[in-house]
Amino acid sequence: MNMISQKSAVGEAHSKIILFGEHAVVYGKSAIAIPFPLRIRTKINEIEGDTTITSLLYNGSLKDAPKEMNGLCECIKETFYILKRPCCNINLEFESEIPMGRGLGSSASAATSIVRALFEYFNESLSTDLLYHLVSLSECYAHGKPSGIDMMAVTSENPILFRKEKGAVDIKDDKEFYLVVADTGMIGGTRIAVEQVRQKQEENMERVNHVLNEINSITEEAREAIISGDSKKLGMLMNENHIRLVELGVSNQLLNHLVDNALENGALGAKLTGGGMGGCMISLAKNLDHGRLIGQALLQAGAKRTWHFSTKTQEIYKQI
Ligand code: MEV
């Protein structure tokens, strides 16, 4: 790769955690997501020739990128098109703390950081609507027909209540909570999980719609608990949400085992987060120190890594 100038730009985005309402959100129900302080950074440098990518997954020309990167490649090409620049003469280098395919919004974060970096590089201002348009191109490849919550959550600095037809509303006056995130180490299957829920709904419309409505009520109650700082209630609602996700068939043995383990270690509540069928689970701790203990227990119980953090300070600690 031949750098031809010192011209460069950087775009960043954080990841997200869905606290309540995943899957139900696809059917127009409410969901709550919060920013998660793992970040991805895209650095752009001027080079000679084709646009190239430097990443852990792939190094080489944009046009030969593997199909796993189709969504990001579409997003890059469309961004060049909108910026009215030829798609060449740059290298995009990705540095990510966000594990891929774990329900933490890595694809939406990657696309967001790319679009931000490209607009920065060409010195153009980027409107929020245009950012959503470009990121959603990539998200449709990753998830089929996404609800849009991932994209909203990775571009927000606050907890959000999201509904498909209403978009995202900040949850103001949220209190501090302590969360533990555990990675099963298994790539989650969001696309397959969404499809499976759809099939279940077709087979048993009445029951599945009832469960989706129950998740909606749980999410609405959780919003109140987040504002009032009622961590006991919030934990209980997480457990209730997890039971509904199990019924929808999107959990698995390891996720359920980690949920039980967190509760045995005094967590106020626990559930899977994101698409499920692998990926991550979350649990609610009493404080950061309790979060560390729950994290250690989860590692012993089979988690590949854990993070505990405060929702207010975004102070984050990783254990492996
Ligand atoms: C994925 O992070 C969340 C799901 O609800 C899918 C979506 O909202 O598009 C499972």
mmCIF file of C-alpha atoms and ligand atoms in Angstrom:
data_model
loop_
_atom_site.group_PDB
_atom_site.id
_atom_site.type_symbol
_atom_site.label_atom_id
_atom_site.label_comp_id
_atom_site.label_asym_id
_atom_site.label_seq_id
_atom_site.Cartn_x
_atom_site.Cartn_y
_atom_site.Cartn_z
ATOM 1 C CA MET A 1 0.000 0.000 0.000
ATOM 2 C CA ASN A 2 1.493 3.299 -1.136
ATOM 3 C CA MET A 3 0.476 6.278 1.001
ATOM 4 C CA ILE A 4 0.591 9.366 -1.160
ATOM 5 C CA SER A 5 -0.014 12.050 1.473
ATOM 6 C CA GLN A 6 -0.451 12.677 5.178
ATOM 7 C CA LYS A 7 -4.168 13.287 4.581
ATOM 8 C CA SER A 8 -6.193 11.146 7.009
ATOM 9 C CA ALA A 9 -9.441 11.027 8.980
ATOM 10 C CA VAL A 10 -10.958 8.971 11.782
ATOM 11 C CA GLY A 11 -14.566 7.945 12.468
ATOM 12 C CA GLU A 12 -15.709 6.189 15.649
ATOM 13 C CA ALA A 13 -18.808 4.534 17.058
ATOM 14 C CA HIS A 14 -19.673 2.651 20.230
ATOM 15 C CA SER A 15 -21.596 -0.602 20.540
ATOM 16 C CA LYS A 16 -24.996 -1.183 22.176
ATOM 17 C CA ILE A 17 -26.866 -3.444 24.520
ATOM 18 C CA ILE A 18 -30.536 -4.218 24.203
ATOM 19 C CA LEU A 19 -31.891 -4.212 27.756
ATOM 20 C CA PHE A 20 -35.484 -5.123 26.871
ATOM 21 C CA GLY A 21 -37.655 -5.973 23.910
ATOM 22 C CA GLU A 22 -35.376 -7.604 21.303
ATOM 23 C CA HIS A 23 -37.385 -9.569 18.719
ATOM 24 C CA ALA A 24 -40.664 -7.990 19.892
ATOM 25 C CA VAL A 25 -39.289 -4.730 18.444
ATOM 26 C CA VAL A 26 -39.363 -6.321 14.958
ATOM 27 C CA TYR A 27 -43.186 -6.506 15.383
ATOM 28 C CA GLY A 28 -43.560 -2.822 16.271
ATOM 29 C CA LYS A 29 -43.296 -3.280 20.059
ATOM 30 C CA SER A 30 -41.162 -1.109 22.367
ATOM 31 C CA ALA A 31 -37.532 -1.940 23.154
ATOM 32 C CA ILE A 32 -34.869 -0.322 25.324
ATOM 33 C CA ALA A 33 -31.207 -0.094 24.342
ATOM 34 C CA ILE A 34 -28.237 1.614 25.953
ATOM 35 C CA PRO A 35 -24.780 2.595 24.700
ATOM 36 C CA PHE A 36 -22.079 0.036 25.546
ATOM 37 C CA PRO A 37 -18.587 1.536 25.796
ATOM 38 C CA LEU A 38 -16.748 -0.848 23.439
ATOM 39 C CA ARG A 39 -15.748 1.069 20.319
ATOM 40 C CA ILE A 40 -14.805 0.639 16.702
ATOM 41 C CA ARG A 41 -12.597 3.120 14.888
ATOM 42 C CA THR A 42 -12.133 3.544 11.127
ATOM 43 C CA LYS A 43 -9.002 5.331 9.988
ATOM 44 C CA ILE A 44 -8.712 6.571 6.411
ATOM 45 C CA ASN A 45 -5.463 7.306 4.578
ATOM 46 C CA GLU A 46 -4.864 8.506 1.050
ATOM 47 C CA ILE A 47 -3.232 5.871 -1.169
ATOM 48 C CA GLU A 48 -2.665 5.189 -4.862
ATOM 49 C CA GLY A 49 -5.151 3.016 -6.778
ATOM 50 C CA ASP A 50 -8.228 1.048 -5.660
ATOM 51 C CA THR A 51 -9.964 1.514 -2.331
ATOM 52 C CA THR A 52 -8.540 -1.037 0.100
ATOM 53 C CA ILE A 53 -9.462 -2.437 3.512
ATOM 54 C CA THR A 54 -7.151 -3.285 6.398
ATOM 55 C CA SER A 55 -8.866 -5.355 9.112
ATOM 56 C CA LEU A 56 -8.558 -8.546 11.164
ATOM 57 C CA LEU A 57 -11.087 -10.273 8.884
ATOM 58 C CA TYR A 58 -9.669 -9.169 5.534
ATOM 59 C CA ASN A 59 -6.846 -7.174 3.979
ATOM 60 C CA GLY A 60 -7.130 -6.189 0.334
ATOM 61 C CA SER A 61 -9.096 -4.428 -2.331
ATOM 62 C CA LEU A 62 -12.733 -3.427 -1.653
ATOM 63 C CA LYS A 63 -13.850 -5.172 -4.832
ATOM 64 C CA ASP A 64 -12.479 -8.565 -3.691
ATOM 65 C CA ALA A 65 -13.786 -8.357 -0.105
ATOM 66 C CA PRO A 66 -15.450 -11.554 1.269
ATOM 67 C CA LYS A 67 -19.248 -11.848 1.261
ATOM 68 C CA GLU A 68 -19.371 -11.327 5.042
ATOM 69 C CA MET A 69 -18.397 -7.739 4.253
ATOM 70 C CA ASN A 70 -21.030 -7.194 1.514
ATOM 71 C CA GLY A 71 -23.109 -4.889 3.686
ATOM 72 C CA LEU A 72 -20.161 -2.697 4.652
ATOM 73 C CA CYS A 73 -18.947 -2.614 1.018
ATOM 74 C CA GLU A 74 -22.401 -1.422 -0.155
ATOM 75 C CA CYS A 75 -22.352 1.232 2.520
ATOM 76 C CA ILE A 76 -18.852 2.394 1.463
ATOM 77 C CA LYS A 77 -19.798 2.545 -2.251
ATOM 78 C CA GLU A 78 -23.048 4.420 -1.595
ATOM 79 C CA THR A 79 -21.219 6.893 0.663
ATOM 80 C CA PHE A 80 -18.730 7.643 -2.131
ATOM 81 C CA TYR A 81 -21.664 8.040 -4.532
ATOM 82 C CA ILE A 82 -23.466 10.491 -2.233
ATOM 83 C CA LEU A 83 -20.210 12.393 -1.678
ATOM 84 C CA LYS A 84 -19.837 12.536 -5.489
ATOM 85 C CA ARG A 85 -16.269 11.147 -5.340
ATOM 86 C CA PRO A 86 -14.774 8.242 -7.272
ATOM 87 C CA CYS A 87 -14.464 5.119 -5.117
ATOM 88 C CA CYS A 88 -10.638 4.929 -5.082
ATOM 89 C CA ASN A 89 -7.430 6.299 -3.549
ATOM 90 C CA ILE A 90 -8.144 5.488 0.082
ATOM 91 C CA ASN A 91 -7.406 2.756 2.587
ATOM 92 C CA LEU A 92 -9.925 2.081 5.359
ATOM 93 C CA GLU A 93 -8.345 0.582 8.466
ATOM 94 C CA PHE A 94 -10.643 -0.906 11.143
ATOM 95 C CA GLU A 95 -9.685 -1.253 14.803
ATOM 96 C CA SER A 96 -12.437 -2.823 16.858
ATOM 97 C CA GLU A 97 -12.976 -3.718 20.513
ATOM 98 C CA ILE A 98 -16.437 -5.104 19.650
ATOM 99 C CA PRO A 99 -16.637 -8.861 19.076
ATOM 100 C CA MET A 100 -18.547 -9.634 15.877
ATOM 101 C CA GLY A 101 -21.909 -11.407 15.795
ATOM 102 C CA ARG A 102 -22.514 -11.242 19.552
ATOM 103 C CA GLY A 103 -25.624 -9.041 19.593
ATOM 104 C CA LEU A 104 -23.577 -5.973 20.539
ATOM 105 C CA GLY A 105 -24.279 -4.068 17.322
ATOM 106 C CA SER A 106 -20.853 -4.587 15.711
ATOM 107 C CA SER A 107 -22.213 -4.288 12.153
ATOM 108 C CA ALA A 108 -24.127 -1.052 12.841
ATOM 109 C CA SER A 109 -21.111 0.375 14.723
ATOM 110 C CA ALA A 110 -18.721 -0.524 11.895
ATOM 111 C CA ALA A 111 -20.952 1.107 9.265
ATOM 112 C CA THR A 112 -21.423 4.209 11.447
ATOM 113 C CA SER A 113 -17.675 4.626 11.979
ATOM 114 C CA ILE A 114 -17.030 4.204 8.229
ATOM 115 C CA VAL A 115 -19.587 6.806 7.165
ATOM 116 C CA ARG A 116 -18.355 9.258 9.810
ATOM 117 C CA ALA A 117 -14.733 8.735 8.705
ATOM 118 C CA LEU A 118 -15.526 9.221 4.995
ATOM 119 C CA PHE A 119 -17.465 12.446 5.593
ATOM 120 C CA GLU A 120 -14.663 13.710 7.830
ATOM 121 C CA TYR A 121 -12.047 12.786 5.225
ATOM 122 C CA PHE A 122 -13.840 14.727 2.488
ATOM 123 C CA ASN A 123 -14.636 17.571 4.857
ATOM 124 C CA GLU A 124 -18.395 17.324 4.365
ATOM 125 C CA SER A 125 -21.050 17.673 7.042
ATOM 126 C CA LEU A 126 -23.150 14.597 7.751
ATOM 127 C CA SER A 127 -26.819 14.860 8.725
ATOM 128 C CA THR A 128 -28.316 12.280 11.062
ATOM 129 C CA ASP A 129 -30.860 11.202 8.431
ATOM 130 C CA LEU A 130 -28.145 10.589 5.856
ATOM 131 C CA LEU A 131 -26.118 8.608 8.411
ATOM 132 C CA TYR A 132 -29.203 6.427 9.090
ATOM 133 C CA HIS A 133 -29.793 5.926 5.374
ATOM 134 C CA LEU A 134 -26.212 4.782 4.765
ATOM 135 C CA VAL A 135 -25.967 2.562 7.856
ATOM 136 C CA SER A 136 -29.318 0.914 7.118
ATOM 137 C CA LEU A 137 -27.947 -0.298 3.755
ATOM 138 C CA SER A 138 -25.350 -2.311 5.600
ATOM 139 C CA GLU A 139 -27.815 -3.429 8.291
ATOM 140 C CA CYS A 140 -30.195 -4.910 5.705
ATOM 141 C CA TYR A 141 -27.392 -7.232 4.564
ATOM 142 C CA ALA A 142 -26.568 -8.200 8.152
ATOM 143 C CA HIS A 143 -30.092 -8.738 9.482
ATOM 144 C CA GLY A 144 -32.525 -9.038 6.566
ATOM 145 C CA LYS A 145 -35.247 -6.631 7.688
ATOM 146 C CA PRO A 146 -33.864 -4.975 10.812
ATOM 147 C CA SER A 147 -36.120 -2.993 13.138
ATOM 148 C CA GLY A 148 -33.528 -0.196 13.148
ATOM 149 C CA ILE A 149 -32.852 -0.304 16.899
ATOM 150 C CA ASP A 150 -29.145 -1.225 16.517
ATOM 151 C CA MET A 151 -28.456 1.764 14.293
ATOM 152 C CA MET A 152 -30.308 4.125 16.643
ATOM 153 C CA ALA A 153 -28.559 2.754 19.711
ATOM 154 C CA VAL A 154 -25.003 2.969 18.347
ATOM 155 C CA THR A 155 -25.556 6.592 17.303
ATOM 156 C CA SER A 156 -27.072 7.660 20.634
ATOM 157 C CA GLU A 157 -25.195 8.698 23.784
ATOM 158 C CA ASN A 158 -28.239 7.979 25.985
ATOM 159 C CA PRO A 159 -30.509 5.048 26.789
ATOM 160 C CA ILE A 160 -33.312 4.972 24.219
ATOM 161 C CA LEU A 161 -36.849 3.682 24.041
ATOM 162 C CA PHE A 162 -37.319 2.567 20.445
ATOM 163 C CA ARG A 163 -40.450 1.733 18.481
ATOM 164 C CA LYS A 164 -40.345 1.061 14.756
ATOM 165 C CA GLU A 165 -42.972 3.565 13.717
ATOM 166 C CA LYS A 166 -42.006 6.224 16.276
ATOM 167 C CA GLY A 167 -38.206 5.946 16.186
ATOM 168 C CA ALA A 168 -35.972 6.516 19.207
ATOM 169 C CA VAL A 169 -36.755 8.675 22.229
ATOM 170 C CA ASP A 170 -34.076 9.347 24.851
ATOM 171 C CA ILE A 171 -34.889 8.017 28.309
ATOM 172 C CA LYS A 172 -34.155 11.107 30.359
ATOM 173 C CA ASP A 173 -33.354 11.090 34.093
ATOM 174 C CA ASP A 174 -32.196 7.479 33.986
ATOM 175 C CA LYS A 175 -30.458 6.353 37.178
ATOM 176 C CA GLU A 176 -27.150 4.520 37.532
ATOM 177 C CA PHE A 177 -27.173 0.735 37.135
ATOM 178 C CA TYR A 178 -24.372 -1.829 37.069
ATOM 179 C CA LEU A 179 -24.390 -4.406 34.335
ATOM 180 C CA VAL A 180 -22.361 -7.490 33.544
ATOM 181 C CA VAL A 181 -22.157 -8.638 29.924
ATOM 182 C CA ALA A 182 -20.976 -12.194 29.254
ATOM 183 C CA ASP A 183 -19.930 -13.480 25.847
ATOM 184 C CA THR A 184 -20.819 -17.121 25.144
ATOM 185 C CA GLY A 185 -18.087 -17.128 22.472
ATOM 186 C CA MET A 186 -20.702 -18.410 20.003
ATOM 187 C CA ILE A 187 -21.569 -16.296 16.973
ATOM 188 C CA GLY A 188 -25.244 -15.449 17.411
ATOM 189 C CA GLY A 189 -27.688 -16.028 14.583
ATOM 190 C CA THR A 190 -29.786 -12.856 14.520
ATOM 191 C CA ARG A 191 -31.045 -13.396 10.971
ATOM 192 C CA ILE A 192 -31.964 -17.050 11.678
ATOM 193 C CA ALA A 193 -33.434 -16.195 15.083
ATOM 194 C CA VAL A 194 -35.651 -13.457 13.586
ATOM 195 C CA GLU A 195 -36.774 -15.924 10.911
ATOM 196 C CA GLN A 196 -37.526 -18.576 13.524
ATOM 197 C CA VAL A 197 -39.729 -16.232 15.538
ATOM 198 C CA ARG A 198 -41.560 -15.352 12.309
ATOM 199 C CA GLN A 199 -42.172 -19.060 11.630
ATOM 200 C CA LYS A 200 -43.375 -19.644 15.193
ATOM 201 C CA GLN A 201 -45.767 -16.743 14.813
ATOM 202 C CA GLU A 202 -47.169 -18.198 11.585
ATOM 203 C CA GLU A 203 -47.675 -21.573 13.305
ATOM 204 C CA ASN A 204 -49.256 -20.153 16.465
ATOM 205 C CA MET A 205 -50.300 -16.574 15.838
ATOM 206 C CA GLU A 206 -52.378 -16.143 18.988
ATOM 207 C CA ARG A 207 -49.790 -17.430 21.469
ATOM 208 C CA VAL A 208 -46.787 -15.679 19.898
ATOM 209 C CA ASN A 209 -48.664 -12.373 19.623
ATOM 210 C CA HIS A 210 -49.595 -12.719 23.297
ATOM 211 C CA VAL A 211 -45.908 -13.235 24.230
ATOM 212 C CA LEU A 212 -44.862 -10.230 22.098
ATOM 213 C CA ASN A 213 -47.477 -8.074 23.859
ATOM 214 C CA GLU A 214 -46.234 -9.276 27.243
ATOM 215 C CA ILE A 215 -42.666 -8.284 26.275
ATOM 216 C CA ASN A 216 -44.017 -4.874 25.288
ATOM 217 C CA SER A 217 -45.614 -4.415 28.745
ATOM 218 C CA ILE A 218 -42.385 -5.581 30.451
ATOM 219 C CA THR A 219 -40.405 -3.013 28.441
ATOM 220 C CA GLU A 220 -42.800 -0.185 29.307
ATOM 221 C CA GLU A 221 -42.539 -1.090 33.019
ATOM 222 C CA ALA A 222 -38.751 -1.291 32.719
ATOM 223 C CA ARG A 223 -38.658 2.284 31.416
ATOM 224 C CA GLU A 224 -40.320 3.425 34.668
ATOM 225 C CA ALA A 225 -37.868 1.382 36.767
ATOM 226 C CA ILE A 226 -34.888 2.905 34.910
ATOM 227 C CA ILE A 227 -36.180 6.399 35.690
ATOM 228 C CA SER A 228 -37.072 5.678 39.322
ATOM 229 C CA GLY A 229 -33.813 3.759 39.929
ATOM 230 C CA ASP A 230 -35.675 0.643 41.116
ATOM 231 C CA SER A 231 -32.991 -1.961 40.462
ATOM 232 C CA LYS A 232 -34.925 -4.822 42.146
ATOM 233 C CA LYS A 233 -37.883 -4.258 39.823
ATOM 234 C CA LEU A 234 -35.585 -3.857 36.824
ATOM 235 C CA GLY A 235 -33.895 -7.177 37.599
ATOM 236 C CA MET A 236 -37.217 -8.955 38.027
ATOM 237 C CA LEU A 237 -38.354 -7.566 34.650
ATOM 238 C CA MET A 238 -35.145 -8.823 33.009
ATOM 239 C CA ASN A 239 -35.960 -12.329 34.276
ATOM 240 C CA GLU A 240 -39.515 -12.037 32.954
ATOM 241 C CA ASN A 241 -38.213 -10.890 29.567
ATOM 242 C CA HIS A 242 -35.768 -13.799 29.401
ATOM 243 C CA ILE A 243 -38.575 -16.333 30.066
ATOM 244 C CA ARG A 244 -40.483 -14.877 27.048
ATOM 245 C CA LEU A 245 -37.364 -15.059 24.851
ATOM 246 C CA VAL A 246 -36.934 -18.717 25.829
ATOM 247 C CA GLU A 247 -40.554 -19.315 24.801
ATOM 248 C CA LEU A 248 -39.862 -17.625 21.440
ATOM 249 C CA GLY A 249 -37.062 -20.181 20.976
ATOM 250 C CA VAL A 250 -34.138 -17.750 20.638
ATOM 251 C CA SER A 251 -32.149 -18.760 23.714
ATOM 252 C CA ASN A 252 -29.861 -21.788 23.981
ATOM 253 C CA GLN A 253 -28.422 -24.036 26.669
ATOM 254 C CA LEU A 254 -25.314 -21.973 27.384
ATOM 255 C CA LEU A 255 -27.237 -18.681 27.535
ATOM 256 C CA ASN A 256 -29.742 -20.245 29.970
ATOM 257 C CA HIS A 257 -26.918 -21.742 32.020
ATOM 258 C CA LEU A 258 -25.183 -18.337 32.288
ATOM 259 C CA VAL A 259 -28.484 -16.643 33.219
ATOM 260 C CA ASP A 260 -29.022 -19.209 36.033
ATOM 261 C CA ASN A 261 -25.417 -18.826 37.174
ATOM 262 C CA ALA A 262 -25.661 -15.031 37.400
ATOM 263 C CA LEU A 263 -28.863 -15.341 39.481
ATOM 264 C CA GLU A 264 -27.216 -17.925 41.772
ATOM 265 C CA ASN A 265 -24.468 -15.362 42.336
ATOM 266 C CA GLY A 266 -26.879 -12.719 43.514
ATOM 267 C CA ALA A 267 -27.614 -10.889 40.250
ATOM 268 C CA LEU A 268 -30.858 -8.913 40.510
ATOM 269 C CA GLY A 269 -31.853 -10.139 37.060
ATOM 270 C CA ALA A 270 -30.423 -11.705 33.905
ATOM 271 C CA LYS A 271 -31.352 -12.313 30.289
ATOM 272 C CA LEU A 272 -29.929 -12.837 26.836
ATOM 273 C CA THR A 273 -29.315 -9.680 24.817
ATOM 274 C CA GLY A 274 -29.672 -9.105 21.074
ATOM 275 C CA GLY A 275 -30.658 -11.753 18.556
ATOM 276 C CA GLY A 276 -29.772 -14.715 20.813
ATOM 277 C CA MET A 277 -28.892 -18.288 19.710
ATOM 278 C CA GLY A 278 -25.392 -17.527 20.974
ATOM 279 C CA GLY A 279 -23.980 -14.052 21.411
ATOM 280 C CA CYS A 280 -24.180 -12.437 24.839
ATOM 281 C CA MET A 281 -26.230 -12.341 28.031
ATOM 282 C CA ILE A 282 -26.501 -9.516 30.542
ATOM 283 C CA SER A 283 -27.073 -9.434 34.275
ATOM 284 C CA LEU A 284 -27.794 -6.670 36.745
ATOM 285 C CA ALA A 285 -25.355 -6.295 39.647
ATOM 286 C CA LYS A 286 -25.706 -4.331 42.910
ATOM 287 C CA ASN A 287 -22.502 -2.371 42.311
ATOM 288 C CA LEU A 288 -19.243 -2.601 40.313
ATOM 289 C CA ASP A 289 -17.606 -4.931 42.814
ATOM 290 C CA HIS A 290 -20.578 -7.268 42.720
ATOM 291 C CA GLY A 291 -20.359 -7.038 38.914
ATOM 292 C CA ARG A 292 -16.747 -8.245 39.090
ATOM 293 C CA LEU A 293 -17.759 -11.251 41.242
ATOM 294 C CA ILE A 294 -20.644 -12.174 38.930
ATOM 295 C CA GLY A 295 -18.262 -11.820 35.960
ATOM 296 C CA GLN A 296 -15.749 -14.196 37.589
ATOM 297 C CA ALA A 297 -18.494 -16.751 38.288
ATOM 298 C CA LEU A 298 -19.734 -16.488 34.683
ATOM 299 C CA LEU A 299 -16.211 -17.178 33.376
ATOM 300 C CA GLN A 300 -16.077 -20.302 35.555
ATOM 301 C CA ALA A 301 -19.494 -21.301 34.224
ATOM 302 C CA GLY A 302 -18.332 -21.194 30.601
ATOM 303 C CA ALA A 303 -18.416 -17.564 29.410
ATOM 304 C CA LYS A 304 -15.466 -16.660 27.176
ATOM 305 C CA ARG A 305 -15.150 -13.113 28.544
ATOM 306 C CA THR A 306 -17.154 -10.655 30.586
ATOM 307 C CA TRP A 307 -17.373 -6.902 30.975
ATOM 308 C CA HIS A 308 -18.875 -5.089 33.966
ATOM 309 C CA PHE A 309 -19.677 -1.428 33.818
ATOM 310 C CA SER A 310 -21.697 1.470 35.169
ATOM 311 C CA THR A 311 -24.416 2.835 32.900
ATOM 312 C CA LYS A 312 -23.618 6.364 34.076
ATOM 313 C CA THR A 313 -19.835 6.663 34.083
ATOM 314 C CA GLN A 314 -19.349 4.140 31.249
ATOM 315 C CA GLU A 315 -16.337 2.879 33.265
ATOM 316 C CA ILE A 316 -15.793 -0.627 31.881
ATOM 317 C CA TYR A 317 -13.782 -3.636 33.120
ATOM 318 C CA LYS A 318 -13.037 -6.732 31.077
ATOM 319 C CA GLN A 319 -12.315 -10.194 32.534
ATOM 320 C CA ILE A 320 -11.080 -13.193 30.539
HETATM 321 C C1 MEV B 1 -30.864 -7.406 17.098
HETATM 322 O O1 MEV B 1 -29.861 -6.661 17.782
HETATM 323 C C2 MEV B 1 -32.226 -7.119 17.651
HETATM 324 C C3 MEV B 1 -33.392 -7.894 17.024
HETATM 325 O O2 MEV B 1 -34.578 -7.427 17.679
HETATM 326 C C4 MEV B 1 -33.476 -7.701 15.530
HETATM 327 C C5 MEV B 1 -33.913 -6.297 15.131
HETATM 328 O O3 MEV B 1 -34.410 -5.543 15.954
HETATM 329 O O4 MEV B 1 -33.746 -5.992 13.918
HETATM 330 C C6 MEV B 1 -33.278 -9.385 17.308
#
